[in-house]
Amino acid sequence: MVSTSFFTALDRIFFLLRDWLVGFLPVALRPAAGVLLGVIAIVAVFPGFFALTTVFERKGLGRMQNRLGPNRVGPFGFFQPVADGIKALTKEDVVPYRSDRIVHFLAPLVLVVTVFLGFAVLPMGRNMVLADMDAGLLFFFAMGAATELSIFMAGWSSHNKYSLLGAMRGIAQMISYEVVLLLSAVSVVMIGGSLSLSKIVEAQNSYSGVFPHWYIFTPWGFAGFVVFAIAATAETNRSPFDLPEGESELVAGYHTEYSGFKFALFFLGEYLAMFSISGLGTTLFLGGWSAPLSFFDFVPSWIWFFGKVMLSIFVFIWMRGTLPRLRQDQLMNFAWKFVLPFTLLNLFVTALWRFLGEGWLRWAVCSAILVAAWALMGRVGMRRKHFGPRSYRYAE
Amino acid sequence: MLGEGILKGMAETAKNFFGSYVSKERLTTVEYPEERVPAAENARAFPFLVYDGPDWQAGLRCVSCQICEKECPPKCILIEKSKDKKPDYVGKPQFYPVRFDIDLSVCMSCQICVEVCPFDAIKMNTEFALATDDRFGGLLFSREKLAKSNEYYHSIHPTEAAEVDARLAEEKAKVEAKAKAAAEAAAAKAAVSASPAEGGN
Amino acid sequence: MSSGVQTKPEQLEGWNRPPVIAPEGEGELLEVAMGPHHPSTHGVFRMDVTLDGERVIGLKPVFGYLHRNHEKIAEQTSYLASMPYTDRLDYFCSLTNNWAYALAVEKLAGLDAPERAQYIRVILAELTRIQNHASAVGFLLQDMGASGTPLMYAFREREKILDLFEQLTGARMMCNFMRFGGCRVDATAGWLDGARKMVAGLPNFVDEFEALLSTNEILMARTQGVGVLKPDLAVNTGVSGPMLRASGVDYDLRKVDHYGIYDRFQFRVPLGEHGDIYDRYMVRVLEMRESIRILEQALKDVPAGPVMDPKAKSRGFRPKPGEAYGRIEAPKGELGFYLISDGTPNPYRYRVRPPSLINLTILEDMCLGHDVADVVLIFGSVDIVLGEVDR
């Protein structure tokens, strides 16, 4: 009994902490202070998370490439981000001659602010959501769309050809994949029946036996998750969709002309976007803060949420370590001619799933349609573009 | 199916990710200042001058024939020949370098000076960490800095040094034998030339 | 891909002029100077690119940033003193450069490397080929944005090969090992055992490399049908090496010239069909496999004996007046040295036929009509080293 209450307390630790801190203030100020504390927590925690992720990413990439990764600054190199931060702060802030100074200055700020806003609606644990909106999903996508603005601001104001090309690529790519991202989330809304992210998590937080009812464990959910992951990678400009900043082609893309802390802010923005989109993916498909098996229920919900986000980030890093970059036209082709039709089909399959009723039939039908569609479309696409494995002849 | 190759590649990187924690074959990194790979026996960095015996000035093998100066591709060697002579290892009087400078910032470690040296006087060192903050003089090594004992040579290139020593000993023995023979012949000649004189007396 | 390439009616279908491409629609053209400070120019190289959106409609390669006067220097120094400079041409393959130069001088002076030296040369050249091809593919993937993973795998194996080079020649990259009439030092039994052990692990590495890359859809999409080089154009412009063979022309100097002792080994020459980047990539991978085969055969029966021609001498080398052209199949293509001797210790004329430069001359033909991203890839697939291009 003691242990149960201990775990409940641990689950609610952030609330208890907040209530304790707010308790020092007059009653009238308490609600506002509570919200403010939440904001401060997010603004403080996620950049810390970002610092940690950069180390993990570099170490993980290093291991994938048979290297050690950073290990010189502090124990096991974990103070590397501190060193990087100091370096970024002490660097000269170069603003190109003839650039649009105000826009050049604003672009990184716009990126970071809009990305931070997305965190407001993510349920990071049981009842742990800063603004539990009924249309939380919509708010999230609206904020996600606003990040595109900052990329174009950066590319345009820099007065640099590479920056401009990068920004053009960025806009084209993000708008294309925005559609896919939205549509893949719509299938969740169709089943979950709500735009509120907390309600979507609640809908997944039930178990048959020990197994959870996460949407990823359904054919449409799995397909939706795959598509969502592809679109999320493109949205956050991560490899293999990192064309806007493709260093081998465009030097550094839209942030070529940024140095010092402004560059660090872009970097921060990119990683925060990765966290928020991972958080959204977790919420929509991986059951949010719910435990993966029913008997792990006692573990605090926020641990599950952050664990799942970490896992998705590992997959991001893993992909970055493996895959080369696509080309712009291929990226657009892939978005409009493959992913989008597939997502639309997935919406249809979701509807089928809803109306076929319980039983193995809906499993079989939905899986068959999706697998066949993926295989067929992939095949046709590859054949039309004339690519595939080849065999070679030899001269003796 | 689309994505198959990508999954195969991801499996490969995952294999390497875990493999680099367990297999030394995969993680070949040597963390340099703390751990160092012992230099290969043939390894070469920059030239040095070999001397025999305890005194570097007396034992310097170089006879300042200036072949290396001529053959050096980047022309980083400067030799000034002595006016007087001193005996070399076999005892034959030879010139010696009053000045022997190598500009290591120009040297490209090609080992041609070593190859063309007929006296085994110049050899390659394995010391490579020579960075200095003196831009002009710091890497201009004079003969004091270049001279290294034969024992040092043995410690860095044991096989090669042993070969060189054997060859030199052989030559010396040959020269000594020749000298001895010559001395004997001279003695005999002297004796012969002396005897008629005796007889003449 | 070729839809954007429009040939003007009055322009003859000629091999010596790149196709003329008209910009689509209206709008300004963007002129970008890619390089010499661009991350993927493999050194200091500049491409003045004219872009219509992201499509390349004009490309002018500018090289010479790394010109070091190699040929003129060689005419001022003795034959031997040029040997270390050849290391610095294509600094990835110093041993094959050594071999080509040694071969030219041997032809000039009538020297002949003994059996054992020939075997050692073949072993070193094939090891060089493997590490060059592996790194070339790694750099190609780096240009494709693969955050260094294939390059690191290539370098992992390259380190092992360079360790072998260091043990034998004393240096990892600037080996300066081959001499006129043989090799500078002999390989010990321990070195040969080490080489055998190393070679035994190589097929595994190539398998890994292929599993990571060969069937990757992104790689195939990026490389297939991009940067096509037609066989007749390739032959007419003098392209050689894996570039030429990827275009389907069966021309490998190891088979054509039988220099060294290559006619004793069983190996095949892989040929591409389409002449695009993917073919160049695959030809390199398959050549690595064939090189492993040669290495296995060569390491099996290295004969005992001297490694230097007894007639050879290091001092006072003066070949008789005459001329000679020695060429080998370097990893990047036909590497030749042309020498004229006038009987003095210095060559009268010394000329390098650098595969990198000649393979690079058709960059514009391959790039026109493609995207900026492809330019980088096509450039990477040529596999050049600027040290050899500019000399």
PDB file of N, CA and C in Angstrom, chain A residues 61 64-67 161-162 164-165 168-169 239-240 242 247-251 320-330 382 386-396, chain C residues 1 31-34 38-40 54 143-149 152-153 156 216 218 220-222 224 226 248 250 255 268-271 274 276 278-279 282 286 290 373-374 376:
ATOM      1  N   LEU A  61      26.382   8.148 -33.150  1.00  0.00           N
ATOM      2  CA  LEU A  61      26.864   8.167 -34.528  1.00  0.00           C
ATOM      3  C   LEU A  61      28.282   7.629 -34.582  1.00  0.00           C
ATOM      4  N   MET A  64      28.270   3.956 -34.407  1.00  0.00           N
ATOM      5  CA  MET A  64      27.824   3.367 -35.666  1.00  0.00           C
ATOM      6  C   MET A  64      28.929   3.417 -36.710  1.00  0.00           C
ATOM      7  N   GLN A  65      29.777   4.419 -36.583  1.00  0.00           N
ATOM      8  CA  GLN A  65      30.863   4.558 -37.553  1.00  0.00           C
ATOM      9  C   GLN A  65      32.164   4.014 -37.008  1.00  0.00           C
ATOM     10  N   ASN A  66      32.079   3.209 -35.954  1.00  0.00           N
ATOM     11  CA  ASN A  66      33.269   2.619 -35.343  1.00  0.00           C
ATOM     12  C   ASN A  66      34.242   3.672 -34.831  1.00  0.00           C
ATOM     13  N   ARG A  67      33.685   4.722 -34.281  1.00  0.00           N
ATOM     14  CA  ARG A  67      34.526   5.727 -33.633  1.00  0.00           C
ATOM     15  C   ARG A  67      34.101   5.797 -32.180  1.00  0.00           C
ATOM     16  N   LYS A 161      23.553  33.063 -51.915  1.00  0.00           N
ATOM     17  CA  LYS A 161      22.909  32.167 -52.873  1.00  0.00           C
ATOM     18  C   LYS A 161      22.613  30.802 -52.260  1.00  0.00           C
ATOM     19  N   TYR A 162      23.558  30.322 -51.502  1.00  0.00           N
ATOM     20  CA  TYR A 162      23.335  29.019 -50.877  1.00  0.00           C
ATOM     21  C   TYR A 162      22.167  29.087 -49.894  1.00  0.00           C
ATOM     22  N   LEU A 164      19.656  31.084 -49.972  1.00  0.00           N
ATOM     23  CA  LEU A 164      18.401  31.211 -50.699  1.00  0.00           C
ATOM     24  C   LEU A 164      17.960  29.858 -51.244  1.00  0.00           C
ATOM     25  N   LEU A 165      18.904  29.142 -51.842  1.00  0.00           N
ATOM     26  CA  LEU A 165      18.563  27.817 -52.369  1.00  0.00           C
ATOM     27  C   LEU A 165      18.078  26.915 -51.245  1.00  0.00           C
ATOM     28  N   MET A 168      14.594  27.884 -50.242  1.00  0.00           N
ATOM     29  CA  MET A 168      13.622  27.442 -51.237  1.00  0.00           C
ATOM     30  C   MET A 168      13.333  25.962 -51.091  1.00  0.00           C
ATOM     31  N   ARG A 169      14.418  25.211 -50.919  1.00  0.00           N
ATOM     32  CA  ARG A 169      14.240  23.782 -50.708  1.00  0.00           C
ATOM     33  C   ARG A 169      13.424  23.527 -49.450  1.00  0.00           C
ATOM     34  N   SER A 239      18.323  13.983 -41.627  1.00  0.00           N
ATOM     35  CA  SER A 239      18.748  13.042 -42.651  1.00  0.00           C
ATOM     36  C   SER A 239      17.738  11.893 -42.693  1.00  0.00           C
ATOM     37  N   PRO A 240      17.376  11.346 -43.825  1.00  0.00           N
ATOM     38  CA  PRO A 240      17.847  11.612 -45.187  1.00  0.00           C
ATOM     39  C   PRO A 240      17.132  12.780 -45.884  1.00  0.00           C
ATOM     40  N   ASP A 242      17.584  16.042 -45.149  1.00  0.00           N
ATOM     41  CA  ASP A 242      18.189  17.286 -44.678  1.00  0.00           C
ATOM     42  C   ASP A 242      18.650  18.165 -45.841  1.00  0.00           C
ATOM     43  N   GLU A 247      24.976  19.813 -46.418  1.00  0.00           N
ATOM     44  CA  GLU A 247      26.275  20.475 -46.353  1.00  0.00           C
ATOM     45  C   GLU A 247      27.144  20.180 -47.555  1.00  0.00           C
ATOM     46  N   SER A 248      26.919  19.018 -48.220  1.00  0.00           N
ATOM     47  CA  SER A 248      27.804  18.744 -49.341  1.00  0.00           C
ATOM     48  C   SER A 248      27.397  19.534 -50.580  1.00  0.00           C
ATOM     49  N   GLU A 249      26.159  20.041 -50.586  1.00  0.00           N
ATOM     50  CA  GLU A 249      25.734  20.794 -51.759  1.00  0.00           C
ATOM     51  C   GLU A 249      25.664  22.289 -51.463  1.00  0.00           C
ATOM     52  N   LEU A 250      24.975  22.614 -50.377  1.00  0.00           N
ATOM     53  CA  LEU A 250      24.674  24.022 -50.125  1.00  0.00           C
ATOM     54  C   LEU A 250      25.458  24.578 -48.944  1.00  0.00           C
ATOM     55  N   VAL A 251      26.596  24.004 -48.661  1.00  0.00           N
ATOM     56  CA  VAL A 251      27.459  24.434 -47.561  1.00  0.00           C
ATOM     57  C   VAL A 251      26.738  24.248 -46.228  1.00  0.00           C
ATOM     58  N   ARG A 320      20.084   8.813 -39.497  1.00  0.00           N
ATOM     59  CA  ARG A 320      21.102   9.752 -39.932  1.00  0.00           C
ATOM     60  C   ARG A 320      22.435   9.044 -40.149  1.00  0.00           C
ATOM     61  N   GLY A 321      22.692   8.044 -39.317  1.00  0.00           N
ATOM     62  CA  GLY A 321      23.949   7.323 -39.452  1.00  0.00           C
ATOM     63  C   GLY A 321      23.980   6.404 -40.646  1.00  0.00           C
ATOM     64  N   THR A 322      22.825   6.086 -41.204  1.00  0.00           N
ATOM     65  CA  THR A 322      22.791   5.078 -42.263  1.00  0.00           C
ATOM     66  C   THR A 322      22.559   5.663 -43.647  1.00  0.00           C
ATOM     67  N   LEU A 323      21.659   6.642 -43.734  1.00  0.00           N
ATOM     68  CA  LEU A 323      21.108   6.927 -45.054  1.00  0.00           C
ATOM     69  C   LEU A 323      21.739   8.143 -45.713  1.00  0.00           C
ATOM     70  N   PRO A 324      21.952   8.036 -47.023  1.00  0.00           N
ATOM     71  CA  PRO A 324      22.336   9.230 -47.776  1.00  0.00           C
ATOM     72  C   PRO A 324      21.114  10.101 -48.042  1.00  0.00           C
ATOM     73  N   ARG A 325      21.379  11.269 -48.592  1.00  0.00           N
ATOM     74  CA  ARG A 325      20.325  12.264 -48.745  1.00  0.00           C
ATOM     75  C   ARG A 325      19.618  12.094 -50.087  1.00  0.00           C
ATOM     76  N   LEU A 326      18.335  12.420 -50.107  1.00  0.00           N
ATOM     77  CA  LEU A 326      17.599  12.387 -51.379  1.00  0.00           C
ATOM     78  C   LEU A 326      17.864  13.669 -52.148  1.00  0.00           C
ATOM     79  N   ARG A 327      17.393  13.680 -53.388  1.00  0.00           N
ATOM     80  CA  ARG A 327      17.507  14.895 -54.186  1.00  0.00           C
ATOM     81  C   ARG A 327      16.171  15.618 -54.133  1.00  0.00           C
ATOM     82  N   GLN A 328      16.198  16.908 -54.418  1.00  0.00           N
ATOM     83  CA  GLN A 328      14.993  17.703 -54.252  1.00  0.00           C
ATOM     84  C   GLN A 328      13.802  17.144 -55.041  1.00  0.00           C
ATOM     85  N   ASP A 329      14.002  16.877 -56.338  1.00  0.00           N
ATOM     86  CA  ASP A 329      12.859  16.420 -57.130  1.00  0.00           C
ATOM     87  C   ASP A 329      12.388  15.056 -56.661  1.00  0.00           C
ATOM     88  N   GLN A 330      13.334  14.219 -56.219  1.00  0.00           N
ATOM     89  CA  GLN A 330      12.937  12.906 -55.720  1.00  0.00           C
ATOM     90  C   GLN A 330      12.143  13.034 -54.441  1.00  0.00           C
ATOM     91  N   MET A 382       9.479   2.530 -58.647  1.00  0.00           N
ATOM     92  CA  MET A 382      10.868   2.234 -58.987  1.00  0.00           C
ATOM     93  C   MET A 382      11.001   1.918 -60.468  1.00  0.00           C
ATOM     94  N   HIS A 386      13.013   3.805 -63.416  1.00  0.00           N
ATOM     95  CA  HIS A 386      14.094   2.948 -63.940  1.00  0.00           C
ATOM     96  C   HIS A 386      15.211   2.782 -62.946  1.00  0.00           C
ATOM     97  N   PHE A 387      14.871   2.482 -61.730  1.00  0.00           N
ATOM     98  CA  PHE A 387      15.996   2.123 -60.870  1.00  0.00           C
ATOM     99  C   PHE A 387      15.705   0.842 -60.100  1.00  0.00           C
ATOM    100  N   GLY A 388      16.767   0.174 -59.772  1.00  0.00           N
ATOM    101  CA  GLY A 388      16.662  -1.098 -59.079  1.00  0.00           C
ATOM    102  C   GLY A 388      18.015  -1.758 -59.072  1.00  0.00           C
ATOM    103  N   PRO A 389      18.133  -2.877 -58.406  1.00  0.00           N
ATOM    104  CA  PRO A 389      19.443  -3.563 -58.391  1.00  0.00           C
ATOM    105  C   PRO A 389      19.824  -4.008 -59.801  1.00  0.00           C
ATOM    106  N   ARG A 390      21.118  -4.056 -60.048  1.00  0.00           N
ATOM    107  CA  ARG A 390      21.593  -4.437 -61.382  1.00  0.00           C
ATOM    108  C   ARG A 390      22.544  -5.616 -61.276  1.00  0.00           C
ATOM    109  N   SER A 391      22.719  -6.283 -62.407  1.00  0.00           N
ATOM    110  CA  SER A 391      23.749  -7.318 -62.442  1.00  0.00           C
ATOM    111  C   SER A 391      24.834  -6.860 -63.409  1.00  0.00           C
ATOM    112  N   TYR A 392      26.018  -7.372 -63.196  1.00  0.00           N
ATOM    113  CA  TYR A 392      27.156  -6.876 -63.969  1.00  0.00           C
ATOM    114  C   TYR A 392      27.832  -7.976 -64.734  1.00  0.00           C
ATOM    115  N   ARG A 393      28.356  -7.608 -65.910  1.00  0.00           N
ATOM    116  CA  ARG A 393      29.095  -8.593 -66.691  1.00  0.00           C
ATOM    117  C   ARG A 393      30.590  -8.352 -66.495  1.00  0.00           C
ATOM    118  N   TYR A 394      31.330  -9.371 -66.802  1.00  0.00           N
ATOM    119  CA  TYR A 394      32.770  -9.291 -66.622  1.00  0.00           C
ATOM    120  C   TYR A 394      33.457  -9.589 -67.943  1.00  0.00           C
ATOM    121  N   ALA A 395      34.589  -8.952 -68.148  1.00  0.00           N
ATOM    122  CA  ALA A 395      35.441  -9.340 -69.258  1.00  0.00           C
ATOM    123  C   ALA A 395      36.543 -10.199 -68.669  1.00  0.00           C
ATOM    124  N   GLU A 396      36.821 -11.297 -69.327  1.00  0.00           N
ATOM    125  CA  GLU A 396      37.866 -12.181 -68.775  1.00  0.00           C
ATOM    126  C   GLU A 396      39.238 -11.572 -68.952  1.00  0.00           C
TER     127      GLU A 396
ATOM    128  N   MET C   1      15.640  12.308 -67.469  1.00  0.00           N
ATOM    129  CA  MET C   1      16.727  13.224 -67.141  1.00  0.00           C
ATOM    130  C   MET C   1      17.161  14.045 -68.344  1.00  0.00           C
ATOM    131  N   GLU C  31      24.308  32.530 -60.792  1.00  0.00           N
ATOM    132  CA  GLU C  31      25.671  32.045 -61.013  1.00  0.00           C
ATOM    133  C   GLU C  31      26.329  31.816 -59.674  1.00  0.00           C
ATOM    134  N   VAL C  32      26.690  30.569 -59.439  1.00  0.00           N
ATOM    135  CA  VAL C  32      27.282  30.205 -58.158  1.00  0.00           C
ATOM    136  C   VAL C  32      28.688  29.699 -58.405  1.00  0.00           C
ATOM    137  N   ALA C  33      29.627  30.214 -57.652  1.00  0.00           N
ATOM    138  CA  ALA C  33      30.984  29.682 -57.715  1.00  0.00           C
ATOM    139  C   ALA C  33      31.101  28.623 -56.636  1.00  0.00           C
ATOM    140  N   MET C  34      30.968  27.372 -57.032  1.00  0.00           N
ATOM    141  CA  MET C  34      31.120  26.288 -56.049  1.00  0.00           C
ATOM    142  C   MET C  34      32.599  26.002 -55.907  1.00  0.00           C
ATOM    143  N   HIS C  38      34.377  25.170 -51.014  1.00  0.00           N
ATOM    144  CA  HIS C  38      33.122  24.449 -50.835  1.00  0.00           C
ATOM    145  C   HIS C  38      33.412  23.106 -50.166  1.00  0.00           C
ATOM    146  N   PRO C  39      32.518  22.649 -49.297  1.00  0.00           N
ATOM    147  CA  PRO C  39      32.846  21.426 -48.549  1.00  0.00           C
ATOM    148  C   PRO C  39      33.059  20.190 -49.407  1.00  0.00           C
ATOM    149  N   SER C  40      32.498  20.125 -50.601  1.00  0.00           N
ATOM    150  CA  SER C  40      32.621  18.852 -51.312  1.00  0.00           C
ATOM    151  C   SER C  40      33.374  19.003 -52.621  1.00  0.00           C
ATOM    152  N   GLU C  54      17.398  25.098 -59.703  1.00  0.00           N
ATOM    153  CA  GLU C  54      18.476  24.237 -59.230  1.00  0.00           C
ATOM    154  C   GLU C  54      19.107  23.464 -60.377  1.00  0.00           C
ATOM    155  N   ASP C 143      29.445  12.862 -50.178  1.00  0.00           N
ATOM    156  CA  ASP C 143      28.842  13.903 -51.003  1.00  0.00           C
ATOM    157  C   ASP C 143      27.342  13.725 -51.078  1.00  0.00           C
ATOM    158  N   MET C 144      26.906  12.485 -50.909  1.00  0.00           N
ATOM    159  CA  MET C 144      25.476  12.211 -50.957  1.00  0.00           C
ATOM    160  C   MET C 144      24.832  12.530 -49.621  1.00  0.00           C
ATOM    161  N   GLY C 145      25.625  12.839 -48.634  1.00  0.00           N
ATOM    162  CA  GLY C 145      25.070  13.239 -47.341  1.00  0.00           C
ATOM    163  C   GLY C 145      24.876  12.112 -46.358  1.00  0.00           C
ATOM    164  N   ALA C 146      25.712  11.090 -46.425  1.00  0.00           N
ATOM    165  CA  ALA C 146      25.520   9.946 -45.541  1.00  0.00           C
ATOM    166  C   ALA C 146      26.251  10.114 -44.216  1.00  0.00           C
ATOM    167  N   SER C 147      26.428  11.311 -43.764  1.00  0.00           N
ATOM    168  CA  SER C 147      27.088  11.647 -42.494  1.00  0.00           C
ATOM    169  C   SER C 147      28.279  10.760 -42.147  1.00  0.00           C
ATOM    170  N   GLY C 148      28.977  10.314 -43.165  1.00  0.00           N
ATOM    171  CA  GLY C 148      30.296   9.738 -42.919  1.00  0.00           C
ATOM    172  C   GLY C 148      30.376   8.272 -42.611  1.00  0.00           C
ATOM    173  N   THR C 149      29.226   7.583 -42.502  1.00  0.00           N
ATOM    174  CA  THR C 149      29.320   6.181 -42.088  1.00  0.00           C
ATOM    175  C   THR C 149      30.104   5.320 -43.086  1.00  0.00           C
ATOM    176  N   MET C 152      33.739   6.124 -42.954  1.00  0.00           N
ATOM    177  CA  MET C 152      34.435   5.633 -41.767  1.00  0.00           C
ATOM    178  C   MET C 152      34.721   4.140 -41.869  1.00  0.00           C
ATOM    179  N   TYR C 153      33.784   3.397 -42.453  1.00  0.00           N
ATOM    180  CA  TYR C 153      34.051   1.969 -42.630  1.00  0.00           C
ATOM    181  C   TYR C 153      35.226   1.786 -43.593  1.00  0.00           C
ATOM    182  N   ARG C 156      38.324   2.588 -41.803  1.00  0.00           N
ATOM    183  CA  ARG C 156      38.704   1.557 -40.836  1.00  0.00           C
ATOM    184  C   ARG C 156      39.605   0.530 -41.526  1.00  0.00           C
ATOM    185  N   ASN C 216      20.498   0.025 -51.349  1.00  0.00           N
ATOM    186  CA  ASN C 216      19.803   1.127 -50.692  1.00  0.00           C
ATOM    187  C   ASN C 216      19.013   1.928 -51.732  1.00  0.00           C
ATOM    188  N   ILE C 218      17.657   4.823 -51.661  1.00  0.00           N
ATOM    189  CA  ILE C 218      18.012   6.230 -51.831  1.00  0.00           C
ATOM    190  C   ILE C 218      19.250   6.336 -52.709  1.00  0.00           C
ATOM    191  N   MET C 220      20.256   4.195 -54.914  1.00  0.00           N
ATOM    192  CA  MET C 220      19.932   3.848 -56.299  1.00  0.00           C
ATOM    193  C   MET C 220      19.203   4.999 -56.981  1.00  0.00           C
ATOM    194  N   ALA C 221      18.282   5.615 -56.241  1.00  0.00           N
ATOM    195  CA  ALA C 221      17.532   6.722 -56.846  1.00  0.00           C
ATOM    196  C   ALA C 221      18.451   7.887 -57.164  1.00  0.00           C
ATOM    197  N   ARG C 222      19.410   8.116 -56.281  1.00  0.00           N
ATOM    198  CA  ARG C 222      20.298   9.244 -56.503  1.00  0.00           C
ATOM    199  C   ARG C 222      21.281   9.018 -57.641  1.00  0.00           C
ATOM    200  N   GLN C 224      21.348   6.199 -60.143  1.00  0.00           N
ATOM    201  CA  GLN C 224      21.061   5.529 -61.409  1.00  0.00           C
ATOM    202  C   GLN C 224      20.506   6.531 -62.408  1.00  0.00           C
ATOM    203  N   VAL C 226      22.074   9.042 -63.528  1.00  0.00           N
ATOM    204  CA  VAL C 226      22.613  10.387 -63.302  1.00  0.00           C
ATOM    205  C   VAL C 226      24.061  10.418 -63.772  1.00  0.00           C
ATOM    206  N   GLY C 248      31.248   0.700 -69.960  1.00  0.00           N
ATOM    207  CA  GLY C 248      31.132  -0.523 -70.740  1.00  0.00           C
ATOM    208  C   GLY C 248      32.279  -0.803 -71.671  1.00  0.00           C
ATOM    209  N   ASP C 250      35.792  -2.301 -72.352  1.00  0.00           N
ATOM    210  CA  ASP C 250      36.681  -3.260 -71.703  1.00  0.00           C
ATOM    211  C   ASP C 250      38.121  -2.836 -71.952  1.00  0.00           C
ATOM    212  N   LYS C 255      45.241  -6.017 -68.158  1.00  0.00           N
ATOM    213  CA  LYS C 255      44.972  -7.058 -69.163  1.00  0.00           C
ATOM    214  C   LYS C 255      45.593  -6.683 -70.504  1.00  0.00           C
ATOM    215  N   ARG C 268      39.001 -11.012 -63.209  1.00  0.00           N
ATOM    216  CA  ARG C 268      38.072 -10.557 -64.241  1.00  0.00           C
ATOM    217  C   ARG C 268      37.959  -9.041 -64.166  1.00  0.00           C
ATOM    218  N   VAL C 269      37.479  -8.469 -65.240  1.00  0.00           N
ATOM    219  CA  VAL C 269      37.313  -7.019 -65.281  1.00  0.00           C
ATOM    220  C   VAL C 269      35.816  -6.707 -65.299  1.00  0.00           C
ATOM    221  N   PRO C 270      35.282  -6.160 -64.227  1.00  0.00           N
ATOM    222  CA  PRO C 270      33.844  -5.851 -64.229  1.00  0.00           C
ATOM    223  C   PRO C 270      33.542  -4.675 -65.148  1.00  0.00           C
ATOM    224  N   LEU C 271      32.435  -4.767 -65.855  1.00  0.00           N
ATOM    225  CA  LEU C 271      32.054  -3.714 -66.788  1.00  0.00           C
ATOM    226  C   LEU C 271      30.655  -3.215 -66.481  1.00  0.00           C
ATOM    227  N   HIS C 274      25.514   1.159 -68.122  1.00  0.00           N
ATOM    228  CA  HIS C 274      24.831   2.432 -68.330  1.00  0.00           C
ATOM    229  C   HIS C 274      25.786   3.631 -68.265  1.00  0.00           C
ATOM    230  N   ASP C 276      26.516   5.326 -65.623  1.00  0.00           N
ATOM    231  CA  ASP C 276      26.079   6.347 -64.672  1.00  0.00           C
ATOM    232  C   ASP C 276      26.834   6.188 -63.350  1.00  0.00           C
ATOM    233  N   TYR C 278      25.926   5.011 -60.519  1.00  0.00           N
ATOM    234  CA  TYR C 278      25.769   3.710 -59.854  1.00  0.00           C
ATOM    235  C   TYR C 278      26.722   2.686 -60.456  1.00  0.00           C
ATOM    236  N   ASP C 279      26.880   2.722 -61.778  1.00  0.00           N
ATOM    237  CA  ASP C 279      27.813   1.794 -62.416  1.00  0.00           C
ATOM    238  C   ASP C 279      29.233   2.059 -61.950  1.00  0.00           C
ATOM    239  N   MET C 282      29.469   0.600 -58.550  1.00  0.00           N
ATOM    240  CA  MET C 282      29.499  -0.865 -58.522  1.00  0.00           C
ATOM    241  C   MET C 282      30.786  -1.408 -59.125  1.00  0.00           C
ATOM    242  N   LEU C 286      33.130  -4.034 -57.291  1.00  0.00           N
ATOM    243  CA  LEU C 286      33.479  -5.332 -57.869  1.00  0.00           C
ATOM    244  C   LEU C 286      34.981  -5.433 -58.100  1.00  0.00           C
ATOM    245  N   GLU C 290      37.792  -8.290 -57.054  1.00  0.00           N
ATOM    246  CA  GLU C 290      38.785  -8.906 -57.939  1.00  0.00           C
ATOM    247  C   GLU C 290      40.190  -8.676 -57.384  1.00  0.00           C
ATOM    248  N   ALA C 373      22.652  19.276 -56.687  1.00  0.00           N
ATOM    249  CA  ALA C 373      22.991  18.140 -55.836  1.00  0.00           C
ATOM    250  C   ALA C 373      23.691  17.063 -56.645  1.00  0.00           C
ATOM    251  N   ASP C 374      23.305  16.914 -57.915  1.00  0.00           N
ATOM    252  CA  ASP C 374      23.928  15.893 -58.750  1.00  0.00           C
ATOM    253  C   ASP C 374      25.334  16.272 -59.171  1.00  0.00           C
ATOM    254  N   VAL C 376      27.560  17.658 -57.446  1.00  0.00           N
ATOM    255  CA  VAL C 376      28.462  17.217 -56.389  1.00  0.00           C
ATOM    256  C   VAL C 376      28.700  15.713 -56.478  1.00  0.00           C
TER     257      VAL C 376
END
